[in-house]
PDB file of C-alpha atoms in Angstrom:
ATOM      1  CA  MET A  92      79.196  80.862 177.035  1.00 56.00           C
ATOM      2  CA  CYS A  93      76.646  81.928 174.540  1.00 63.00           C
ATOM      3  CA  GLU A  94      73.214  80.364 174.690  1.00 64.00           C
ATOM      4  CA  ASN A  95      72.826  79.959 170.942  1.00 67.00           C
ATOM      5  CA  CYS A  96      76.268  79.837 169.348  1.00 70.00           C
ATOM      6  CA  SER A  97      74.849  78.512 166.098  1.00 80.00           C
ATOM      7  CA  ASP A  98      73.938  82.119 165.240  1.00 84.00           C
ATOM      8  CA  PHE A  99      77.505  83.385 165.714  1.00 90.00           C
ATOM      9  CA  VAL A 100      80.505  83.220 163.363  1.00 94.00           C
ATOM     10  CA  HIS A 101      84.029  84.454 164.129  1.00 93.00           C
ATOM     11  CA  LEU A 102      85.139  86.543 161.142  1.00 96.00           C
ATOM     12  CA  HIS A 103      88.506  87.698 162.540  1.00 96.00           C
ATOM     13  CA  THR A 104      90.550  84.753 163.808  1.00 96.00           C
ATOM     14  CA  HIS A 105      94.327  84.357 163.985  1.00 96.00           C
ATOM     15  CA  SER A 106      96.159  81.059 164.276  1.00 97.00           C
ATOM     16  CA  GLU A 107      99.698  80.041 165.138  1.00 95.00           C
ATOM     17  CA  TYR A 108     100.629  81.194 161.627  1.00 94.00           C
ATOM     18  CA  SER A 109     100.126  84.869 162.591  1.00 94.00           C
ATOM     19  CA  LEU A 110     103.548  85.814 163.888  1.00 87.00           C
ATOM     20  CA  LEU A 111     103.385  87.443 167.342  1.00 85.00           C
ATOM     21  CA  ASP A 112      99.580  87.704 167.227  1.00 87.00           C
ATOM     22  CA  GLY A 113      98.150  84.198 167.103  1.00 88.00           C
ATOM     23  CA  LEU A 114      98.631  81.316 169.473  1.00 90.00           C
ATOM     24  CA  SER A 115      95.809  78.892 168.705  1.00 95.00           C
ATOM     25  CA  ARG A 116      96.383  75.856 166.547  1.00 97.00           C
ATOM     26  CA  VAL A 117      94.127  75.497 163.518  1.00 98.00           C
ATOM     27  CA  ASP A 118      92.716  72.132 164.607  1.00 97.00           C
ATOM     28  CA  GLU A 119      91.902  73.511 168.072  1.00 97.00           C
ATOM     29  CA  LEU A 120      90.101  76.541 166.619  1.00 97.00           C
ATOM     30  CA  VAL A 121      87.956  74.385 164.353  1.00 98.00           C
ATOM     31  CA  SER A 122      87.254  71.772 167.036  1.00 98.00           C
ATOM     32  CA  ARG A 123      86.079  74.444 169.468  1.00 96.00           C
ATOM     33  CA  ALA A 124      83.843  76.072 166.858  1.00 96.00           C
ATOM     34  CA  ALA A 125      82.312  72.653 166.172  1.00 96.00           C
ATOM     35  CA  GLU A 126      81.764  72.039 169.909  1.00 96.00           C
ATOM     36  CA  LEU A 127      79.891  75.340 170.107  1.00 95.00           C
ATOM     37  CA  GLY A 128      77.757  74.492 167.083  1.00 95.00           C
ATOM     38  CA  GLN A 129      79.007  77.367 164.968  1.00 96.00           C
ATOM     39  CA  PRO A 130      78.167  76.908 161.271  1.00 97.00           C
ATOM     40  CA  ALA A 131      81.255  78.672 159.896  1.00 98.00           C
ATOM     41  CA  LEU A 132      84.646  80.029 160.908  1.00 98.00           C
ATOM     42  CA  ALA A 133      87.051  82.489 159.303  1.00 98.00           C
ATOM     43  CA  LEU A 134      90.831  82.345 159.356  1.00 98.00           C
ATOM     44  CA  THR A 135      92.442  85.766 158.828  1.00 97.00           C
ATOM     45  CA  ASP A 136      96.123  85.405 159.638  1.00 97.00           C
ATOM     46  CA  HIS A 137      98.560  88.310 159.306  1.00 95.00           C
ATOM     47  CA  GLY A 138     100.222  88.322 155.903  1.00 92.00           C
ATOM     48  CA  ALA A 139     100.392  84.528 155.671  1.00 91.00           C
ATOM     49  CA  MET A 140      98.218  81.854 154.168  1.00 95.00           C
ATOM     50  CA  TYR A 141     100.267  78.885 155.368  1.00 95.00           C
ATOM     51  CA  GLY A 142      97.388  77.463 157.396  1.00 96.00           C
ATOM     52  CA  THR A 143      94.636  77.674 154.793  1.00 98.00           C
ATOM     53  CA  ILE A 144      94.755  74.102 153.490  1.00 98.00           C
ATOM     54  CA  GLU A 145      94.931  72.680 157.016  1.00 98.00           C
ATOM     55  CA  PHE A 146      92.075  75.004 158.013  1.00 98.00           C
ATOM     56  CA  TYR A 147      89.947  74.056 155.004  1.00 99.00           C
ATOM     57  CA  ARG A 148      90.380  70.328 155.618  1.00 99.00           C
ATOM     58  CA  ALA A 149      89.654  70.646 159.343  1.00 99.00           C
ATOM     59  CA  CYS A 150      86.493  72.653 158.668  1.00 99.00           C
ATOM     60  CA  LYS A 151      85.242  70.142 156.104  1.00 99.00           C
ATOM     61  CA  ALA A 152      85.920  67.280 158.551  1.00 98.00           C
ATOM     62  CA  HIS A 153      83.790  69.058 161.187  1.00 98.00           C
ATOM     63  CA  ASN A 154      81.049  70.133 158.751  1.00 98.00           C
ATOM     64  CA  ILE A 155      81.888  73.818 159.213  1.00 98.00           C
ATOM     65  CA  LYS A 156      81.971  76.319 156.348  1.00 98.00           C
ATOM     66  CA  PRO A 157      85.539  77.642 156.015  1.00 98.00           C
ATOM     67  CA  ILE A 158      85.940  81.353 155.320  1.00 98.00           C
ATOM     68  CA  ILE A 159      89.467  82.059 154.156  1.00 98.00           C
ATOM     69  CA  GLY A 160      90.802  85.569 154.524  1.00 97.00           C
ATOM     70  CA  LEU A 161      94.031  87.463 155.004  1.00 96.00           C
ATOM     71  CA  GLU A 162      94.862  90.491 157.117  1.00 94.00           C
ATOM     72  CA  THR A 163      97.163  92.689 155.076  1.00 91.00           C
ATOM     73  CA  TYR A 164      98.555  96.133 155.659  1.00 82.00           C
TER      74      TYR A 164
END
């Protein structure tokens, strides 16, 4: 574990909405970031934005800044 996770932000995170690349549930990602004291978290699923509202609400509930992105190609 990191000693000072409040200085770290994941900017490339996939959830269950990234077909064949993500496994983590949105609520679990946000809860873990909150446990580690991270101030923000990004969600960058592959070609899908289905989880963005759920992600935004979960981040706001945990006082984490949501960063919404999309991995396109």
